PDB file of C-alpha atoms in Angstrom:
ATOM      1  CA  UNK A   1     -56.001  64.444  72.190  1.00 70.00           C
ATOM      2  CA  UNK A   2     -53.282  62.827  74.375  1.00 70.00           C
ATOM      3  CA  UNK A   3     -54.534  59.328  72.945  1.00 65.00           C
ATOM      4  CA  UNK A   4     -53.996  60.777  69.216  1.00 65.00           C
ATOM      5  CA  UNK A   5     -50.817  62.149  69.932  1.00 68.00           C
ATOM      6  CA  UNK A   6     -49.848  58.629  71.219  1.00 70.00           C
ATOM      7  CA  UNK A   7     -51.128  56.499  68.411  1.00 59.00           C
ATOM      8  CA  UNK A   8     -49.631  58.740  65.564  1.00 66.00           C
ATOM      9  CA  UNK A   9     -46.057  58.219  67.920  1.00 61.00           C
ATOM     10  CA  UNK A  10     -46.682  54.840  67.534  1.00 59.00           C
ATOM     11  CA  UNK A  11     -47.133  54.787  63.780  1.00 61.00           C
ATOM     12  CA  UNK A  12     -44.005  56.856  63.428  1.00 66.00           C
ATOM     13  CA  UNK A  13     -42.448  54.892  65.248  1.00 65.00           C
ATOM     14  CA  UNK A  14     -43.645  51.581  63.152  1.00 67.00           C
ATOM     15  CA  UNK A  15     -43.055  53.291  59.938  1.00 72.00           C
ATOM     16  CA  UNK A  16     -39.557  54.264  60.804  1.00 69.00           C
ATOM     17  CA  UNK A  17     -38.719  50.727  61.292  1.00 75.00           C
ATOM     18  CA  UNK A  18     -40.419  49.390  58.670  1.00 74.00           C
ATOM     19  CA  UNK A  19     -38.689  51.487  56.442  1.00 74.00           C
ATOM     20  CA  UNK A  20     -35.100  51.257  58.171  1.00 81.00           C
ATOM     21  CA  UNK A  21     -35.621  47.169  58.016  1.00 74.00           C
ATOM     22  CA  UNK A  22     -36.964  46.920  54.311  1.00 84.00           C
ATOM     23  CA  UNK A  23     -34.186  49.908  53.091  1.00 85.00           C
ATOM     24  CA  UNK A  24     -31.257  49.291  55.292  1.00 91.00           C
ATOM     25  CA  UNK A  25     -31.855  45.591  56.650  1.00 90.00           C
ATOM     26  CA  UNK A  26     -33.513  42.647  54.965  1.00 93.00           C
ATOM     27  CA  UNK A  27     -32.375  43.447  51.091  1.00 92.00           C
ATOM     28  CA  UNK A  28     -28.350  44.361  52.025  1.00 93.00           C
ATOM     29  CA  UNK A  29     -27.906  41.685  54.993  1.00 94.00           C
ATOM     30  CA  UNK A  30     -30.439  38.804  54.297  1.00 94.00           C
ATOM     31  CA  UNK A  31     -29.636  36.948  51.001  1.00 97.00           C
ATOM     32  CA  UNK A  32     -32.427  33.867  50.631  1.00 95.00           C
ATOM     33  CA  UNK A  33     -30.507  30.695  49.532  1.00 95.00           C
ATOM     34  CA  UNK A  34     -33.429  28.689  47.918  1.00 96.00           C
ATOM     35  CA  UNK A  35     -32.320  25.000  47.276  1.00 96.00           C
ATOM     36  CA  UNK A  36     -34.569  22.567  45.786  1.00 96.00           C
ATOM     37  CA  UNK A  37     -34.060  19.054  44.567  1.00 96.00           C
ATOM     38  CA  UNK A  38     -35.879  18.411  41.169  1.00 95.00           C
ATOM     39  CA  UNK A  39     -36.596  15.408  39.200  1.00 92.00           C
ATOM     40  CA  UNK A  40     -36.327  16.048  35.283  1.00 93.00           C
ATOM     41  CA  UNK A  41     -37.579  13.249  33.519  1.00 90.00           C
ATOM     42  CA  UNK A  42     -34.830  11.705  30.632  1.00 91.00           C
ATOM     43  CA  UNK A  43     -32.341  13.380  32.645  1.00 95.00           C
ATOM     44  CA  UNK A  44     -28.850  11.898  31.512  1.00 95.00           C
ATOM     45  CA  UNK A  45     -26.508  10.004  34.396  1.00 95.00           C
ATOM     46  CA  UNK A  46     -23.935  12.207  34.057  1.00 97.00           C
ATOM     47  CA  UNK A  47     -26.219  15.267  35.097  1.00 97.00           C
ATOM     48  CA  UNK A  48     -27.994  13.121  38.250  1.00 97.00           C
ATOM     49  CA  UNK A  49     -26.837  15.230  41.124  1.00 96.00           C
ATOM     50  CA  UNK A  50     -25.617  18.552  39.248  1.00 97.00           C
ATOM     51  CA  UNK A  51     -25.969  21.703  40.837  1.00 98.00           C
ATOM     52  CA  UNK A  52     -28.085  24.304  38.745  1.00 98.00           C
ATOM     53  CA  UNK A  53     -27.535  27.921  39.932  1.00 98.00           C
ATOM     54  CA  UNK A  54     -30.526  30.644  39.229  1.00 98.00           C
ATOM     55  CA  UNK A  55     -29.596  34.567  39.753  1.00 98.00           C
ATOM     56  CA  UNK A  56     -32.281  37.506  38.406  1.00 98.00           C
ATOM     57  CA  UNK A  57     -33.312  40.925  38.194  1.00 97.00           C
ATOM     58  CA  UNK A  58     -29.937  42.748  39.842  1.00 97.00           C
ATOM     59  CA  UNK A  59     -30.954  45.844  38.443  1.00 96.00           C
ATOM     60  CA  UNK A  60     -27.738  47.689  38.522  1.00 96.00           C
ATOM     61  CA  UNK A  61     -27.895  51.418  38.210  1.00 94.00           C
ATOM     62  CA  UNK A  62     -31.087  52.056  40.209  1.00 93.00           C
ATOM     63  CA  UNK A  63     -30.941  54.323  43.110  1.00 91.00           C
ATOM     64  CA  UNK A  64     -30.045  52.741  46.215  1.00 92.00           C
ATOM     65  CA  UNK A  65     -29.468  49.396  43.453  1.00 94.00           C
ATOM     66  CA  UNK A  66     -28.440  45.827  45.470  1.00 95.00           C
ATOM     67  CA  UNK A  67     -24.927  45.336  43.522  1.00 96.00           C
ATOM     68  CA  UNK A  68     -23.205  44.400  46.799  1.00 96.00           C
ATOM     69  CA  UNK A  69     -25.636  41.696  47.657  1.00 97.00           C
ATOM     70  CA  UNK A  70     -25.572  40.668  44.169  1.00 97.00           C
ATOM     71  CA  UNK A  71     -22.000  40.241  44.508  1.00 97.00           C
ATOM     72  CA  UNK A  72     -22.652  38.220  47.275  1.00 97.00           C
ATOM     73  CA  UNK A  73     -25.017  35.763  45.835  1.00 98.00           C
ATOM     74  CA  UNK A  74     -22.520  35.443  42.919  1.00 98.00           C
ATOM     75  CA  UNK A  75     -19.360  34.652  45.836  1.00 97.00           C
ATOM     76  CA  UNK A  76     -22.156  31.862  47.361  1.00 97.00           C
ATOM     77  CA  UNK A  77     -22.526  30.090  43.945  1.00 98.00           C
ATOM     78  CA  UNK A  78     -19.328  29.829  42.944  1.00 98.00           C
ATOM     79  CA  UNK A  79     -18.411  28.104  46.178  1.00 95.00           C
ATOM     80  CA  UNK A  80     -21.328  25.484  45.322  1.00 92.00           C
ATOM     81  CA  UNK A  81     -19.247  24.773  41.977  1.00 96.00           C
ATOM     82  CA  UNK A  82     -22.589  24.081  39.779  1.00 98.00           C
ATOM     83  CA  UNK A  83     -22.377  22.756  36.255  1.00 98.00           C
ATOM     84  CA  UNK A  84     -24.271  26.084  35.243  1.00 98.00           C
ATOM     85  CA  UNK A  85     -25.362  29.164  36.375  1.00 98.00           C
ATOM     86  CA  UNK A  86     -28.132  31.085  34.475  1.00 98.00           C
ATOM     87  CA  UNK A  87     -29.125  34.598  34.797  1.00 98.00           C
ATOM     88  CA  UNK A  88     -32.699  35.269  34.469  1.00 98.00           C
ATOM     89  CA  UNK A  89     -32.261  39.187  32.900  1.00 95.00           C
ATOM     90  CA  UNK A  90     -32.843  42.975  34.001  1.00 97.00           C
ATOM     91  CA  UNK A  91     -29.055  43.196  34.630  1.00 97.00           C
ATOM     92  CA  UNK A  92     -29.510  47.124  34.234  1.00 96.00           C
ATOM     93  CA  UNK A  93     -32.204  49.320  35.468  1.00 92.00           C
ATOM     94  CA  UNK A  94     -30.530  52.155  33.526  1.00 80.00           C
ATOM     95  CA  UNK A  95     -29.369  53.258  30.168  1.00 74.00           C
ATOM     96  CA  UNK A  96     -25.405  54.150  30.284  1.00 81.00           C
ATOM     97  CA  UNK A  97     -22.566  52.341  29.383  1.00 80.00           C
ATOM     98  CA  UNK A  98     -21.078  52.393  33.001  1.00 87.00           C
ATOM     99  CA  UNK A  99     -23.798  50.771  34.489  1.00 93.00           C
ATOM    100  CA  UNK A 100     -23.265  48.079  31.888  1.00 95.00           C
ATOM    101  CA  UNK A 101     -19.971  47.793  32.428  1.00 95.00           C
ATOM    102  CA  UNK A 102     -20.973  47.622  36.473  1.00 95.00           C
ATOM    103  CA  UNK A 103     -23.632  44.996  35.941  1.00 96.00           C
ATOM    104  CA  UNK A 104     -21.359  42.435  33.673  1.00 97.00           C
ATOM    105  CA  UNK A 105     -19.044  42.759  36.111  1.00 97.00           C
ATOM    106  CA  UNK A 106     -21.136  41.030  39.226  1.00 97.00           C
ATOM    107  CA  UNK A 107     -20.840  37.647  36.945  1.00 98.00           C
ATOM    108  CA  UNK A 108     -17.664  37.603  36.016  1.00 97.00           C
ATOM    109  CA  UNK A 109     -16.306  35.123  38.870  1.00 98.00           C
ATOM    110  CA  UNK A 110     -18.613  32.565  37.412  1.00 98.00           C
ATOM    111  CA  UNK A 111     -16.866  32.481  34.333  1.00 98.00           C
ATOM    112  CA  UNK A 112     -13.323  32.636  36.157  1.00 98.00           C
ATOM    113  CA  UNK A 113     -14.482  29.897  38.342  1.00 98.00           C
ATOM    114  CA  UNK A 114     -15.434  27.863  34.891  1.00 97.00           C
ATOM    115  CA  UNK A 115     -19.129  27.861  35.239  1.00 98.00           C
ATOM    116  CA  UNK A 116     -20.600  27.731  32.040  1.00 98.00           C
ATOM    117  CA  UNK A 117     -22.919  30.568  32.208  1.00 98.00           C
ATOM    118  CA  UNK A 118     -25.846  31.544  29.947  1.00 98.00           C
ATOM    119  CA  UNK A 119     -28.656  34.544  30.154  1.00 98.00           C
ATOM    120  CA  UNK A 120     -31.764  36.161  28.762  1.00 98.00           C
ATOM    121  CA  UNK A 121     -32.461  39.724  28.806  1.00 98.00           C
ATOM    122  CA  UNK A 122     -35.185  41.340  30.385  1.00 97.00           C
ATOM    123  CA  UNK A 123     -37.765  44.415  29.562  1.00 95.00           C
ATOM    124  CA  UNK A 124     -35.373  46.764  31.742  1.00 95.00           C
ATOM    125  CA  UNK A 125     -31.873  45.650  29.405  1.00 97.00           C
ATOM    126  CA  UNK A 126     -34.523  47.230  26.504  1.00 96.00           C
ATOM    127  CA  UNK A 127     -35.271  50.380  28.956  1.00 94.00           C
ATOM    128  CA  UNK A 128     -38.310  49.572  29.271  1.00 94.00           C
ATOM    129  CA  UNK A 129     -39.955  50.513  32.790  1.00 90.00           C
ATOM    130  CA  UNK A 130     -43.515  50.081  32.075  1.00 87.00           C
ATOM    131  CA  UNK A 131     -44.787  47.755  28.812  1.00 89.00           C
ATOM    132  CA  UNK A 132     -46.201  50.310  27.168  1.00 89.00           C
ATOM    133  CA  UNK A 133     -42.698  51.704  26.801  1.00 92.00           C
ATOM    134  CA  UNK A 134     -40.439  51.875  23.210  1.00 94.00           C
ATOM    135  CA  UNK A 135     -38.007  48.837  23.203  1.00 94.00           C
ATOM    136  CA  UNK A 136     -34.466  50.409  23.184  1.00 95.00           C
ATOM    137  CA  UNK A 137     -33.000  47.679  21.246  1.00 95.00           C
ATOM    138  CA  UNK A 138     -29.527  50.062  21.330  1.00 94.00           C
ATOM    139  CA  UNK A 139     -29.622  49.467  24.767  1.00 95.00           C
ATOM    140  CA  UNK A 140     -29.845  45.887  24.261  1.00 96.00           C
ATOM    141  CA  UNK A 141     -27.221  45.110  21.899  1.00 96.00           C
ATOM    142  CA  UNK A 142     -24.844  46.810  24.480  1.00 95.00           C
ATOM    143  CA  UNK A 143     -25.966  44.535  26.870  1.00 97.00           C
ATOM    144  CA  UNK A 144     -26.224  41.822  25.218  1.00 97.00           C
ATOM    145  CA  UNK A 145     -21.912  42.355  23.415  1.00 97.00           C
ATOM    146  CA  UNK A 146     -21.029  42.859  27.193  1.00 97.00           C
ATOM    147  CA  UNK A 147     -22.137  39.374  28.553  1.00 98.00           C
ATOM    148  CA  UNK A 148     -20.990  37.935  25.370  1.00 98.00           C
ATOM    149  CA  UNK A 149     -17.452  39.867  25.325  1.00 98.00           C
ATOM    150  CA  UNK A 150     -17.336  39.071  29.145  1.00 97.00           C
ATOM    151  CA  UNK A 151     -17.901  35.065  28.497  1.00 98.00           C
ATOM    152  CA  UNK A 152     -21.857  34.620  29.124  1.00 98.00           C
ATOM    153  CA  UNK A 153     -23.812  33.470  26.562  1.00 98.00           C
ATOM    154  CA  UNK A 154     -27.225  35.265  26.348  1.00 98.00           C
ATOM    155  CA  UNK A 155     -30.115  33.421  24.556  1.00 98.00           C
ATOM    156  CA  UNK A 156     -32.919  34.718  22.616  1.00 98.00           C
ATOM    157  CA  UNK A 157     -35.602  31.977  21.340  1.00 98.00           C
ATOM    158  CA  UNK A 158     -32.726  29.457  21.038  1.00 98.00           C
ATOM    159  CA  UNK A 159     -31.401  26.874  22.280  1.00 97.00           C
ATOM    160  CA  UNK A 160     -27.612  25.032  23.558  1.00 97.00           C
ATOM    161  CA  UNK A 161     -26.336  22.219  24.725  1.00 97.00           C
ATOM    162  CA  UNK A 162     -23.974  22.274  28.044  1.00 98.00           C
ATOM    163  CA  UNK A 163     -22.183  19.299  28.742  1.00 97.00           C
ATOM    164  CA  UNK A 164     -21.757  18.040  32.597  1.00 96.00           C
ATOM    165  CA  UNK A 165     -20.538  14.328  33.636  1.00 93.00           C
ATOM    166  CA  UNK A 166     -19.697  13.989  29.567  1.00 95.00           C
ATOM    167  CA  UNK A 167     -23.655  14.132  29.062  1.00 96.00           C
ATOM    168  CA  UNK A 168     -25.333  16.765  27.373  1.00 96.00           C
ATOM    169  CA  UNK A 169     -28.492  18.717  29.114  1.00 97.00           C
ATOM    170  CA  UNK A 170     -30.407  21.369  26.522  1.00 97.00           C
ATOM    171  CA  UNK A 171     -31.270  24.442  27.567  1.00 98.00           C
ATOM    172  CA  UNK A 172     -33.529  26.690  26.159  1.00 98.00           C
ATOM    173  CA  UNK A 173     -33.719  30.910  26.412  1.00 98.00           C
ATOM    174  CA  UNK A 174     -36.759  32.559  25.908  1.00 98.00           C
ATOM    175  CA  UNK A 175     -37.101  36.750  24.651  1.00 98.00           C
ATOM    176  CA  UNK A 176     -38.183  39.677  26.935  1.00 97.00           C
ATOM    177  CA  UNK A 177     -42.172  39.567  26.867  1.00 96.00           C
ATOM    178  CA  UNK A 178     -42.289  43.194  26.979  1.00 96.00           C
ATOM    179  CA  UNK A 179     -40.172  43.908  24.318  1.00 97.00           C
ATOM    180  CA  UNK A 180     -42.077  41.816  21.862  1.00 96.00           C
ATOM    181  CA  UNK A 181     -39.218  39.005  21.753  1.00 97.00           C
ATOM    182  CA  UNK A 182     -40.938  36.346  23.432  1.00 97.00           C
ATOM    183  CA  UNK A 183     -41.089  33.107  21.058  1.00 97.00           C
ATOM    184  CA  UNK A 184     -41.529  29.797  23.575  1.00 97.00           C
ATOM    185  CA  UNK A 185     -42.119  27.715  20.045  1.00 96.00           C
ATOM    186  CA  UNK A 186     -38.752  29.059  18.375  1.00 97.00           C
ATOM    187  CA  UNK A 187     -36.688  28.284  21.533  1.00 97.00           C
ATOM    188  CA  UNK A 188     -38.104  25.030  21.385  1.00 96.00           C
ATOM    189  CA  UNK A 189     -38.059  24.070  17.717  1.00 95.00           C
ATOM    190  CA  UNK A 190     -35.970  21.545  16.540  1.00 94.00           C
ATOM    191  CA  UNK A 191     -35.594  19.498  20.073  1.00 93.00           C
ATOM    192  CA  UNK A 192     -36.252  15.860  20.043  1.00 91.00           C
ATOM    193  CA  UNK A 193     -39.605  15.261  22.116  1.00 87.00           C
ATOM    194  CA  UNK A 194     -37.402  13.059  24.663  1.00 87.00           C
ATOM    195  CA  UNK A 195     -34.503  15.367  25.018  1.00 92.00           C
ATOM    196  CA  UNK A 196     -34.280  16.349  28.624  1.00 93.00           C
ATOM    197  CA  UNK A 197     -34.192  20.569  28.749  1.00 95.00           C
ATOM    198  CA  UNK A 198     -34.505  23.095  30.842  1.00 97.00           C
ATOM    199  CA  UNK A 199     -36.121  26.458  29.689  1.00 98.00           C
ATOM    200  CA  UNK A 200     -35.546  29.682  31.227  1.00 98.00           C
ATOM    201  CA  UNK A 201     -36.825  33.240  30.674  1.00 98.00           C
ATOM    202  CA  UNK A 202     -36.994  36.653  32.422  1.00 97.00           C
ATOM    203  CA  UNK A 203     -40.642  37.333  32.433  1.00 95.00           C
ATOM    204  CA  UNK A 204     -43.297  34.073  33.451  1.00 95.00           C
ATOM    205  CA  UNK A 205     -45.669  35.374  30.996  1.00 94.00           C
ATOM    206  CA  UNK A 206     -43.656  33.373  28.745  1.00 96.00           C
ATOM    207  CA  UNK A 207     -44.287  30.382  30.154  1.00 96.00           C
ATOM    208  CA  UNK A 208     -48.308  29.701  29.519  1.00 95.00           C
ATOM    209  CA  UNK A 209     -46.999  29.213  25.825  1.00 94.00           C
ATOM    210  CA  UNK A 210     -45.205  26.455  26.333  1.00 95.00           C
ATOM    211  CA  UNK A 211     -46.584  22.942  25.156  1.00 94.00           C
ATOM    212  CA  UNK A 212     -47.641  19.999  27.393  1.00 93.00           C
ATOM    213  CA  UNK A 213     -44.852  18.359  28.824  1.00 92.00           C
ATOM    214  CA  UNK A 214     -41.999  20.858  26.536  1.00 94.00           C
ATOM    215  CA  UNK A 215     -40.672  22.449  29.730  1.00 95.00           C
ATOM    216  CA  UNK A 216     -40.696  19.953  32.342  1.00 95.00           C
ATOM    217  CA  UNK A 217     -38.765  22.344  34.576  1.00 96.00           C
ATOM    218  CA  UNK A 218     -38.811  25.878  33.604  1.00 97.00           C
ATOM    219  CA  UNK A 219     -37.324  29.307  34.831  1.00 98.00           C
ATOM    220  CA  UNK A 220     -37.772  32.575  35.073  1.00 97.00           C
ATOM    221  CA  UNK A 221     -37.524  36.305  37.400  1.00 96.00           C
ATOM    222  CA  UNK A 222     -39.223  39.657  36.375  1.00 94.00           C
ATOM    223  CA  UNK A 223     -41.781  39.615  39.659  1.00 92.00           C
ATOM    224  CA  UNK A 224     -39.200  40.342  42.407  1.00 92.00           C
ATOM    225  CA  UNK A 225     -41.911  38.108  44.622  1.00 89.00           C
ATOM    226  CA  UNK A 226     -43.821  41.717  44.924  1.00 86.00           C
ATOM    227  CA  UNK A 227     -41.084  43.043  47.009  1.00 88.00           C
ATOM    228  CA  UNK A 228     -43.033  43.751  49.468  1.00 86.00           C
ATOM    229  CA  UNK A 229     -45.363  41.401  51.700  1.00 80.00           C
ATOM    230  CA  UNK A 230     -47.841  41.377  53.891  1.00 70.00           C
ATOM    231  CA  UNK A 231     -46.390  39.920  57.630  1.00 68.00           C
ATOM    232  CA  UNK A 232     -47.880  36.441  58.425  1.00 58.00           C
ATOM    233  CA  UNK A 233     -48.972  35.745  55.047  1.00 55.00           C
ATOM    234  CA  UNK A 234     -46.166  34.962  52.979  1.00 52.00           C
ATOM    235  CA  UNK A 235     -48.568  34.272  49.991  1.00 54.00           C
ATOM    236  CA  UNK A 236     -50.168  38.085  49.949  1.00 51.00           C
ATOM    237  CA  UNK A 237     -47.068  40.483  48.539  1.00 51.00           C
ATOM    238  CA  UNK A 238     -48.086  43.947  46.817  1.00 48.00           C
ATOM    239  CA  UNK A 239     -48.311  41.947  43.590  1.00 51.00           C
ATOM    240  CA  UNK A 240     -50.850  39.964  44.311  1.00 51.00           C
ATOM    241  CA  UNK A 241     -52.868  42.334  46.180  1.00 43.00           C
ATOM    242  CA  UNK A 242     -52.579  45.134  42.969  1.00 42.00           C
ATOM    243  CA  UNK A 243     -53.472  42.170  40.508  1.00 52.00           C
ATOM    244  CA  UNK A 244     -56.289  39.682  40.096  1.00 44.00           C
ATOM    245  CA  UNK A 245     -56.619  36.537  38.498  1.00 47.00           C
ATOM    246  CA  UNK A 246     -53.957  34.045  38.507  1.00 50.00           C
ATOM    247  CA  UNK A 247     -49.941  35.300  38.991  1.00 62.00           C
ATOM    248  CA  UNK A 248     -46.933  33.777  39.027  1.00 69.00           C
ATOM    249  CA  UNK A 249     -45.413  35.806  41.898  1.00 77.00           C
ATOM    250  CA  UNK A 250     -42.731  33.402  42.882  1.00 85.00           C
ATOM    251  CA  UNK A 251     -41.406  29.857  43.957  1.00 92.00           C
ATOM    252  CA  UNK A 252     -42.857  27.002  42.507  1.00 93.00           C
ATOM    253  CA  UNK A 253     -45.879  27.975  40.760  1.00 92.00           C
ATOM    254  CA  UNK A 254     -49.153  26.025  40.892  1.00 89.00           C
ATOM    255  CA  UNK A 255     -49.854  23.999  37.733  1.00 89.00           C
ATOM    256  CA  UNK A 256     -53.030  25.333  36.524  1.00 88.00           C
ATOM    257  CA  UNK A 257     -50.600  28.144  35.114  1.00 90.00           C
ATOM    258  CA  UNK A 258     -49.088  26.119  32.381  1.00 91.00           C
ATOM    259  CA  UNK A 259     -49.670  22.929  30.412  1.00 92.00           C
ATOM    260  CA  UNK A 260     -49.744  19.457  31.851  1.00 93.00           C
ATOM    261  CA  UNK A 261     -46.033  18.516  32.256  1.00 92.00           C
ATOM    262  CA  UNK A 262     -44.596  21.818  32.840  1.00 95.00           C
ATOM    263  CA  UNK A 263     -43.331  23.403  35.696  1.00 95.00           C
ATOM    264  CA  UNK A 264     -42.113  27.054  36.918  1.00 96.00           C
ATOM    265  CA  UNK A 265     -39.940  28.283  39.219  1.00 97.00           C
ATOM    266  CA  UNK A 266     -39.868  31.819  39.621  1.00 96.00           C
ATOM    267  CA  UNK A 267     -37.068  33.966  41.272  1.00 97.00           C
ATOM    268  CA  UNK A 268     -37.484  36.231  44.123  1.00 95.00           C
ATOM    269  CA  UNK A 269     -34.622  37.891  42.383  1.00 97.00           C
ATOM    270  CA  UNK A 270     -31.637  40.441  44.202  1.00 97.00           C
ATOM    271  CA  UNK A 271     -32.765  43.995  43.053  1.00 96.00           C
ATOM    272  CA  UNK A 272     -35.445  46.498  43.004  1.00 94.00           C
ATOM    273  CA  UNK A 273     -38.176  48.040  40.754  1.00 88.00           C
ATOM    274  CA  UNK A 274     -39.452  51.689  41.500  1.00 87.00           C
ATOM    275  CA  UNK A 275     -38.251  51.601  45.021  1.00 89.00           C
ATOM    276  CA  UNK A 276     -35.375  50.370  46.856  1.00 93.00           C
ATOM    277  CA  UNK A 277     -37.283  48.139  49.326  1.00 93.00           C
ATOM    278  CA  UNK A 278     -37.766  44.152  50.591  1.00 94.00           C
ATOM    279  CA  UNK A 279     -40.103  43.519  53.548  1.00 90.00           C
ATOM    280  CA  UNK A 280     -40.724  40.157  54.166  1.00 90.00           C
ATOM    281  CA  UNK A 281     -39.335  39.257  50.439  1.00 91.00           C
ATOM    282  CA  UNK A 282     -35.377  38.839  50.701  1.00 95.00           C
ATOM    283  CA  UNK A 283     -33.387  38.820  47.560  1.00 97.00           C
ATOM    284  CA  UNK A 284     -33.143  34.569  46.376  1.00 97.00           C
ATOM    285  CA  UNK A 285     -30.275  33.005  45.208  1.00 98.00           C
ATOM    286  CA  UNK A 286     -31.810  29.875  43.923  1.00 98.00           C
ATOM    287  CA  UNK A 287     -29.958  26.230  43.752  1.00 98.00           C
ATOM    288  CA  UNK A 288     -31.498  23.232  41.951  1.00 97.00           C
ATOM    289  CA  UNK A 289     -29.733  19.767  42.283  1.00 97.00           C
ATOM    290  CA  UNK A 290     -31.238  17.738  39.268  1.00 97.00           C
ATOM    291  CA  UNK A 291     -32.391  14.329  39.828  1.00 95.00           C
ATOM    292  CA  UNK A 292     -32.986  11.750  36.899  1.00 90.00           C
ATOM    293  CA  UNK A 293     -36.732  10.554  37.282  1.00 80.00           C
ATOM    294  CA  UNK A 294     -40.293  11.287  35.642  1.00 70.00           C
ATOM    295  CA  UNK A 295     -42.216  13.094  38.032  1.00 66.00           C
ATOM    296  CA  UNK A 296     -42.067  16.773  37.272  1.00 64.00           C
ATOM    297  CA  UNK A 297     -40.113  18.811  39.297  1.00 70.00           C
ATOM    298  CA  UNK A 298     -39.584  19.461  42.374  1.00 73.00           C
ATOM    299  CA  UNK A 299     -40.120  16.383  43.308  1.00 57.00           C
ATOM    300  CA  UNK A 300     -38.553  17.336  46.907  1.00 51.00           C
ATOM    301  CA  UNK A 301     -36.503  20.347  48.949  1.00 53.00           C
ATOM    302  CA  UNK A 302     -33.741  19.513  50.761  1.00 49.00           C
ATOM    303  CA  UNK A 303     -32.025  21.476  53.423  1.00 44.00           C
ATOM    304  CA  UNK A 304     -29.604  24.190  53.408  1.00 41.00           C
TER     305      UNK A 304
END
């Protein structure tokens, strides 16, 4: 009995910690600043060596949300001065217009700092917690007018040109998968084959879609890396351990998950689904310096 008594101490004890670290700890204190050097073949001379910023999944309104660490991550890039920052949707976790308001808010010192920004929305900017869920497309034009009123220009199955180095560098925006906007070929249509790109999206579901070598370095969020992993094995988070079969959970992704040429990045991102907790999964800030050359990307990390 004394030996019982002991071990359930002990697991209190564990479970205490566990919870203080992945509540209290890792997510508020411990922002990941993922940078990556990338090779993106036809890239333009006067993008070589541009900074590419990649935020997701802030989730603003939740209980317990991240915003201050969001806030952070947002302070961090604009000191790196990239020539664009992209926000990989779920700005909201919520339907109100305050928590609209709040979430626009976290990106406004890109655009004050000049950084041409640019977004997608995600399945919770539609209120949409679960995929079986109604699209709240009300929701979504709210969110949508207050990026666009607030200087960010959010994509759907389109397409833009942002000039850096006086060069021009497409980029391409792909719709929420859940809400039924995804359309890879529509955000695609109408690029020259050779025109160097970069395609981003909230969800990686969107990504399998794309043709051989039409997203040569692609990006998205959605997963939150499964918030939650297993210690020791980086690889094993609650998402892959509730799925099977093949999942893009998050950094780069192994290439049997799209078409030959293509490559995916996915964002740990900064906030929370269903509960407000990161063990072993910190919120990711992610920096990409592009590099003109053929191989797809990355071609190599580099420190910091």
């Amino acid at each position: 009995m004394r030996f019982l008594r002991r071990f359930f101490a002990v697991v209190v004890v564990i479970l205490f910690v566990a919870v203080l670290w992945g509540v209290a700890i890792e997510p508020r204190l411990l922002l990941d600043d993922e940078k990556y050097d990338a090779e993106l073949p036809g890239l333009p001379p006067g993008w070589d060596g541009q900074r590419v910023v990649l935020f997701a999944d802030t989730q603003t309104g939740m209980w317990l949300d991240n915003e201050a660490m969001a806030r952070e991550a947002v302070e961090d890039a604009v000191e790196e001065r990239p020539a664009l920052a992209l926000v990989a949707g779920d700005f909201v976790y919520k339907a109100d217009s305050a928590t609209v308001a709040r979430a626009v808010r976290v990106f406004q010192p890109l655009v004050a700092a000049g950084i041409p920004t640019l977004a997608v929305l995600g399945n919770h900017d539609y209120g949409m917690n679960y995929k079986d869920q109604q699209a709240d497309e009300a929701l979504a034009a709210r969110v949508r007018q207050a990026l666009e009123a607030a200087g960010i220009r959010v994509l759907e199955n389109e397409h833009v040109p942002v000039v850096a180095g006086g060069d021009t560098l497409m980029v391409a925006g792909v719709g929420s998968v859940w809400a039924g906007h995804s359309d890879p070929a529509a955000a695609l249509a109408g690029l020259a084959p050779a025109a160097p790109r970069l395609v981003f999206m909230h969800n990686p579901q969107s990504y399998p879609a794309m043709p051989a070598g039409a997203a040569p370095l692609a990006l998205a969020g959605h997963t939150h890396g499964g918030q939650v992993r297993v210690p020791g094995l980086p690889y094993w988070s609650w998402l892959r351990i509730v799925r099977s079969g093949e999942i893009a959970a998050d950094g780069w992704i192994p290439p049997s998950f799209g078409a030959d040429g293509n490559r995916l990045y996915v964002n740990r991102g900064i906030g929370f689904s269903t509960l407000p907790v990161r063990i072993n999964c910190r919120p990711e800030l992610t920096t990409i310096t592009l590099r003109r050359g053929s191989a797809p990307a990355p071609s190599r990390t580099t420190d910091g």
